[in-house]
């Protein structure tokens, strides 16, 4: 009778499947955290590299000042959203003053929560970002619709928007020796 009794077989199958299901759900949560941290790290690296490269070119920063600026900006930007999930191990900034480029290398990792049960203690996130700042003069043309369909407040709004665009692109102080 014991050999033919199949009561409880579903419970055993469910218990085994539940363990695997919980591991997969935990891994999905941890990968989601890693993707979020990856996005925040990428944004912080890009902002830091761009600001430091621009400082090299326009503010004549020394390589040491550019490195300090990039490191500070990375830490500040990363602290506003990504530091909750990831742990930054190293930040390396390489400055090339001859071509005004800044390379920011970050080695980070996201400690796992439920994936630790599967033997995965952290997910590595190594990232590199390079920015080269090269200021060039460009010409901008604006085409405006002044036909009858723009009568009334539309043409007045167009004039205000165009003046705002010109003031933004060419401020009163001028840029690059132009006014």
PDB file of C-alpha atoms in Angstrom:
ATOM      1  CA  UNK A   1       0.000   0.000   0.000  1.00  0.00           C
ATOM      2  CA  UNK A   2       2.855   2.363   0.805  1.00  0.00           C
ATOM      3  CA  UNK A   3       4.462   1.782  -2.580  1.00  0.00           C
ATOM      4  CA  UNK A   4       1.275   2.687  -4.468  1.00  0.00           C
ATOM      5  CA  UNK A   5       0.398   5.723  -2.331  1.00  0.00           C
ATOM      6  CA  UNK A   6       1.015   8.902  -4.366  1.00  0.00           C
ATOM      7  CA  UNK A   7      -0.430  11.452  -1.943  1.00  0.00           C
ATOM      8  CA  UNK A   8       1.999  14.331  -1.320  1.00  0.00           C
ATOM      9  CA  UNK A   9       3.902  13.907  -4.599  1.00  0.00           C
ATOM     10  CA  UNK A  10       2.740  17.307  -5.805  1.00  0.00           C
ATOM     11  CA  UNK A  11       3.980  18.944  -2.607  1.00  0.00           C
ATOM     12  CA  UNK A  12       7.484  17.559  -3.172  1.00  0.00           C
ATOM     13  CA  UNK A  13       7.537  18.729  -6.796  1.00  0.00           C
ATOM     14  CA  UNK A  14       6.225  22.146  -5.732  1.00  0.00           C
ATOM     15  CA  UNK A  15       8.891  22.463  -3.017  1.00  0.00           C
ATOM     16  CA  UNK A  16      11.689  21.708  -5.473  1.00  0.00           C
ATOM     17  CA  UNK A  17      10.232  24.045  -8.108  1.00  0.00           C
ATOM     18  CA  UNK A  18       9.715  26.821  -5.532  1.00  0.00           C
ATOM     19  CA  UNK A  19      13.408  26.798  -4.625  1.00  0.00           C
ATOM     20  CA  UNK A  20      14.402  27.211  -8.267  1.00  0.00           C
ATOM     21  CA  UNK A  21      11.718  29.850  -8.817  1.00  0.00           C
ATOM     22  CA  UNK A  22      12.905  31.865  -5.814  1.00  0.00           C
ATOM     23  CA  UNK A  23      16.503  31.724  -7.071  1.00  0.00           C
ATOM     24  CA  UNK A  24      15.450  32.954 -10.522  1.00  0.00           C
ATOM     25  CA  UNK A  25      13.361  35.763  -9.025  1.00  0.00           C
ATOM     26  CA  UNK A  26      16.281  36.780  -6.827  1.00  0.00           C
ATOM     27  CA  UNK A  27      18.613  36.767  -9.790  1.00  0.00           C
ATOM     28  CA  UNK A  28      16.147  38.900 -11.780  1.00  0.00           C
ATOM     29  CA  UNK A  29      15.994  41.437  -8.932  1.00  0.00           C
ATOM     30  CA  UNK A  30      19.781  41.550  -8.663  1.00  0.00           C
ATOM     31  CA  UNK A  31      20.232  41.949 -12.425  1.00  0.00           C
ATOM     32  CA  UNK A  32      17.677  44.767 -12.382  1.00  0.00           C
ATOM     33  CA  UNK A  33      19.657  46.506  -9.656  1.00  0.00           C
ATOM     34  CA  UNK A  34      22.843  46.035 -11.697  1.00  0.00           C
ATOM     35  CA  UNK A  35      21.225  47.516 -14.819  1.00  0.00           C
ATOM     36  CA  UNK A  36      20.044  50.530 -12.799  1.00  0.00           C
ATOM     37  CA  UNK A  37      23.509  51.014 -11.297  1.00  0.00           C
ATOM     38  CA  UNK A  38      25.084  50.591 -14.747  1.00  0.00           C
ATOM     39  CA  UNK A  39      22.935  53.438 -16.102  1.00  0.00           C
ATOM     40  CA  UNK A  40      23.812  55.719 -13.188  1.00  0.00           C
ATOM     41  CA  UNK A  41      27.524  54.937 -13.476  1.00  0.00           C
ATOM     42  CA  UNK A  42      27.473  55.565 -17.236  1.00  0.00           C
ATOM     43  CA  UNK A  43      25.753  58.943 -16.751  1.00  0.00           C
ATOM     44  CA  UNK A  44      28.158  59.982 -13.994  1.00  0.00           C
ATOM     45  CA  UNK A  45      31.203  58.967 -16.068  1.00  0.00           C
ATOM     46  CA  UNK A  46      29.978  60.857 -19.122  1.00  0.00           C
ATOM     47  CA  UNK A  47      29.241  64.032 -17.156  1.00  0.00           C
ATOM     48  CA  UNK A  48      32.601  63.916 -15.377  1.00  0.00           C
ATOM     49  CA  UNK A  49      34.620  63.284 -18.541  1.00  0.00           C
ATOM     50  CA  UNK A  50      32.815  65.997 -20.516  1.00  0.00           C
ATOM     51  CA  UNK A  51      33.208  68.613 -17.782  1.00  0.00           C
ATOM     52  CA  UNK A  52      36.896  67.857 -17.288  1.00  0.00           C
ATOM     53  CA  UNK A  53      37.634  67.909 -21.038  1.00  0.00           C
ATOM     54  CA  UNK A  54      35.790  71.212 -21.395  1.00  0.00           C
ATOM     55  CA  UNK A  55      37.754  72.596 -18.431  1.00  0.00           C
ATOM     56  CA  UNK A  56      41.028  71.568 -20.069  1.00  0.00           C
ATOM     57  CA  UNK A  57      40.143  73.444 -23.244  1.00  0.00           C
ATOM     58  CA  UNK A  58      38.250  76.506 -22.058  1.00  0.00           C
ATOM     59  CA  UNK A  59      39.548  77.090 -18.520  1.00  0.00           C
ATOM     60  CA  UNK A  60      43.146  75.933 -19.105  1.00  0.00           C
ATOM     61  CA  UNK A  61      43.004  73.478 -16.224  1.00  0.00           C
ATOM     62  CA  UNK A  62      46.143  71.533 -15.432  1.00  0.00           C
ATOM     63  CA  UNK A  63      45.982  67.732 -15.743  1.00  0.00           C
ATOM     64  CA  UNK A  64      45.861  67.438 -11.942  1.00  0.00           C
ATOM     65  CA  UNK A  65      42.989  69.918 -11.744  1.00  0.00           C
ATOM     66  CA  UNK A  66      41.122  68.087 -14.523  1.00  0.00           C
ATOM     67  CA  UNK A  67      41.591  64.762 -12.704  1.00  0.00           C
ATOM     68  CA  UNK A  68      40.316  66.266  -9.450  1.00  0.00           C
ATOM     69  CA  UNK A  69      37.337  67.825 -11.251  1.00  0.00           C
ATOM     70  CA  UNK A  70      36.415  64.564 -13.003  1.00  0.00           C
ATOM     71  CA  UNK A  71      36.706  62.546  -9.795  1.00  0.00           C
ATOM     72  CA  UNK A  72      34.654  65.053  -7.801  1.00  0.00           C
ATOM     73  CA  UNK A  73      31.929  65.293 -10.428  1.00  0.00           C
ATOM     74  CA  UNK A  74      31.724  61.520 -10.805  1.00  0.00           C
ATOM     75  CA  UNK A  75      31.323  61.075  -7.050  1.00  0.00           C
ATOM     76  CA  UNK A  76      28.704  63.826  -6.799  1.00  0.00           C
ATOM     77  CA  UNK A  77      26.669  62.567  -9.772  1.00  0.00           C
ATOM     78  CA  UNK A  78      26.896  58.940  -8.707  1.00  0.00           C
ATOM     79  CA  UNK A  79      25.843  59.771  -5.149  1.00  0.00           C
ATOM     80  CA  UNK A  80      22.534  61.188  -6.414  1.00  0.00           C
ATOM     81  CA  UNK A  81      21.071  57.877  -7.471  1.00  0.00           C
ATOM     82  CA  UNK A  82      23.425  55.017  -8.123  1.00  0.00           C
ATOM     83  CA  UNK A  83      25.272  54.645  -4.860  1.00  0.00           C
ATOM     84  CA  UNK A  84      22.401  52.789  -3.224  1.00  0.00           C
ATOM     85  CA  UNK A  85      22.957  49.708  -5.370  1.00  0.00           C
ATOM     86  CA  UNK A  86      26.607  49.744  -6.428  1.00  0.00           C
ATOM     87  CA  UNK A  87      29.922  49.987  -4.683  1.00  0.00           C
ATOM     88  CA  UNK A  88      32.719  51.786  -6.556  1.00  0.00           C
ATOM     89  CA  UNK A  89      36.068  50.065  -6.068  1.00  0.00           C
ATOM     90  CA  UNK A  90      38.335  52.308  -8.146  1.00  0.00           C
ATOM     91  CA  UNK A  91      38.149  55.512 -10.187  1.00  0.00           C
ATOM     92  CA  UNK A  92      40.995  56.214 -12.598  1.00  0.00           C
ATOM     93  CA  UNK A  93      41.182  59.409 -14.643  1.00  0.00           C
ATOM     94  CA  UNK A  94      43.637  59.734 -17.549  1.00  0.00           C
ATOM     95  CA  UNK A  95      44.127  63.238 -18.977  1.00  0.00           C
ATOM     96  CA  UNK A  96      45.707  63.954 -22.361  1.00  0.00           C
ATOM     97  CA  UNK A  97      46.316  67.675 -22.503  1.00  0.00           C
ATOM     98  CA  UNK A  98      47.541  67.691 -26.113  1.00  0.00           C
ATOM     99  CA  UNK A  99      44.156  66.722 -27.589  1.00  0.00           C
ATOM    100  CA  UNK A 100      42.011  67.847 -24.633  1.00  0.00           C
ATOM    101  CA  UNK A 101      40.730  64.359 -23.855  1.00  0.00           C
ATOM    102  CA  UNK A 102      39.761  62.856 -20.538  1.00  0.00           C
ATOM    103  CA  UNK A 103      39.243  59.128 -19.949  1.00  0.00           C
ATOM    104  CA  UNK A 104      37.403  58.011 -16.827  1.00  0.00           C
ATOM    105  CA  UNK A 105      37.642  54.343 -15.807  1.00  0.00           C
ATOM    106  CA  UNK A 106      35.443  53.036 -13.026  1.00  0.00           C
ATOM    107  CA  UNK A 107      35.463  49.576 -11.538  1.00  0.00           C
ATOM    108  CA  UNK A 108      32.281  48.974  -9.583  1.00  0.00           C
ATOM    109  CA  UNK A 109      30.190  46.066  -8.399  1.00  0.00           C
ATOM    110  CA  UNK A 110      26.654  45.446  -7.239  1.00  0.00           C
ATOM    111  CA  UNK A 111      26.423  43.198  -4.187  1.00  0.00           C
ATOM    112  CA  UNK A 112      23.683  40.631  -4.702  1.00  0.00           C
ATOM    113  CA  UNK A 113      20.882  39.835  -2.308  1.00  0.00           C
ATOM    114  CA  UNK A 114      19.094  36.610  -3.213  1.00  0.00           C
ATOM    115  CA  UNK A 115      21.633  35.515  -5.827  1.00  0.00           C
ATOM    116  CA  UNK A 116      24.037  34.840  -2.960  1.00  0.00           C
ATOM    117  CA  UNK A 117      22.061  31.646  -2.427  1.00  0.00           C
ATOM    118  CA  UNK A 118      23.250  30.528  -5.873  1.00  0.00           C
ATOM    119  CA  UNK A 119      26.856  31.426  -5.054  1.00  0.00           C
ATOM    120  CA  UNK A 120      26.934  34.799  -6.844  1.00  0.00           C
ATOM    121  CA  UNK A 121      28.112  37.382  -4.322  1.00  0.00           C
ATOM    122  CA  UNK A 122      28.395  40.398  -6.648  1.00  0.00           C
ATOM    123  CA  UNK A 123      27.891  41.518 -10.249  1.00  0.00           C
ATOM    124  CA  UNK A 124      30.876  43.469 -11.663  1.00  0.00           C
ATOM    125  CA  UNK A 125      30.334  46.711 -13.592  1.00  0.00           C
ATOM    126  CA  UNK A 126      33.561  47.951 -15.201  1.00  0.00           C
ATOM    127  CA  UNK A 127      32.953  51.122 -17.250  1.00  0.00           C
ATOM    128  CA  UNK A 128      35.079  53.484 -19.345  1.00  0.00           C
ATOM    129  CA  UNK A 129      34.135  56.865 -20.762  1.00  0.00           C
ATOM    130  CA  UNK A 130      36.210  59.182 -22.947  1.00  0.00           C
ATOM    131  CA  UNK A 131      35.474  62.785 -23.857  1.00  0.00           C
ATOM    132  CA  UNK A 132      37.376  64.984 -26.283  1.00  0.00           C
ATOM    133  CA  UNK A 133      36.473  68.650 -26.276  1.00  0.00           C
ATOM    134  CA  UNK A 134      37.051  70.457 -29.539  1.00  0.00           C
ATOM    135  CA  UNK A 135      35.402  73.845 -29.977  1.00  0.00           C
ATOM    136  CA  UNK A 136      34.541  74.720 -33.561  1.00  0.00           C
ATOM    137  CA  UNK A 137      32.803  77.668 -35.113  1.00  0.00           C
ATOM    138  CA  UNK A 138      29.579  76.708 -36.809  1.00  0.00           C
ATOM    139  CA  UNK A 139      26.971  78.547 -38.781  1.00  0.00           C
ATOM    140  CA  UNK A 140      23.304  78.278 -37.926  1.00  0.00           C
ATOM    141  CA  UNK A 141      20.465  79.199 -40.262  1.00  0.00           C
ATOM    142  CA  UNK A 142      16.895  79.681 -39.120  1.00  0.00           C
ATOM    143  CA  UNK A 143      13.937  79.462 -41.463  1.00  0.00           C
ATOM    144  CA  UNK A 144      10.801  81.160 -40.210  1.00  0.00           C
ATOM    145  CA  UNK A 145       7.229  80.872 -41.457  1.00  0.00           C
ATOM    146  CA  UNK A 146       5.867  84.372 -42.045  1.00  0.00           C
ATOM    147  CA  UNK A 147       2.906  83.424 -44.224  1.00  0.00           C
ATOM    148  CA  UNK A 148      -0.687  84.385 -43.530  1.00  0.00           C
ATOM    149  CA  UNK A 149      -1.208  81.281 -41.356  1.00  0.00           C
ATOM    150  CA  UNK A 150       1.073  82.876 -38.725  1.00  0.00           C
ATOM    151  CA  UNK A 151      -1.037  86.004 -38.267  1.00  0.00           C
ATOM    152  CA  UNK A 152      -1.963  87.330 -34.849  1.00  0.00           C
ATOM    153  CA  UNK A 153      -0.290  85.964 -31.746  1.00  0.00           C
ATOM    154  CA  UNK A 154       1.489  83.203 -33.659  1.00  0.00           C
ATOM    155  CA  UNK A 155       3.906  85.618 -35.353  1.00  0.00           C
ATOM    156  CA  UNK A 156       4.477  87.490 -32.061  1.00  0.00           C
ATOM    157  CA  UNK A 157       5.262  84.192 -30.326  1.00  0.00           C
ATOM    158  CA  UNK A 158       7.591  83.260 -33.190  1.00  0.00           C
ATOM    159  CA  UNK A 159       9.496  86.545 -32.803  1.00  0.00           C
ATOM    160  CA  UNK A 160       9.892  85.990 -29.034  1.00  0.00           C
ATOM    161  CA  UNK A 161      11.055  82.398 -29.535  1.00  0.00           C
ATOM    162  CA  UNK A 162      13.535  83.416 -32.252  1.00  0.00           C
ATOM    163  CA  UNK A 163      14.974  86.201 -30.087  1.00  0.00           C
ATOM    164  CA  UNK A 164      15.342  83.726 -27.215  1.00  0.00           C
ATOM    165  CA  UNK A 165      17.131  81.271 -29.519  1.00  0.00           C
ATOM    166  CA  UNK A 166      19.548  83.955 -30.716  1.00  0.00           C
ATOM    167  CA  UNK A 167      20.210  85.122 -27.143  1.00  0.00           C
ATOM    168  CA  UNK A 168      20.952  81.526 -26.136  1.00  0.00           C
ATOM    169  CA  UNK A 169      23.231  80.765 -29.083  1.00  0.00           C
ATOM    170  CA  UNK A 170      24.963  84.156 -29.140  1.00  0.00           C
ATOM    171  CA  UNK A 171      24.841  85.800 -25.693  1.00  0.00           C
ATOM    172  CA  UNK A 172      25.619  89.499 -25.305  1.00  0.00           C
ATOM    173  CA  UNK A 173      29.093  88.632 -24.064  1.00  0.00           C
ATOM    174  CA  UNK A 174      29.799  86.855 -27.366  1.00  0.00           C
ATOM    175  CA  UNK A 175      31.655  83.609 -27.787  1.00  0.00           C
ATOM    176  CA  UNK A 176      34.800  82.778 -29.669  1.00  0.00           C
ATOM    177  CA  UNK A 177      35.475  86.422 -30.516  1.00  0.00           C
ATOM    178  CA  UNK A 178      32.126  86.781 -32.267  1.00  0.00           C
ATOM    179  CA  UNK A 179      29.127  88.843 -31.305  1.00  0.00           C
TER     180      UNK A 179
END
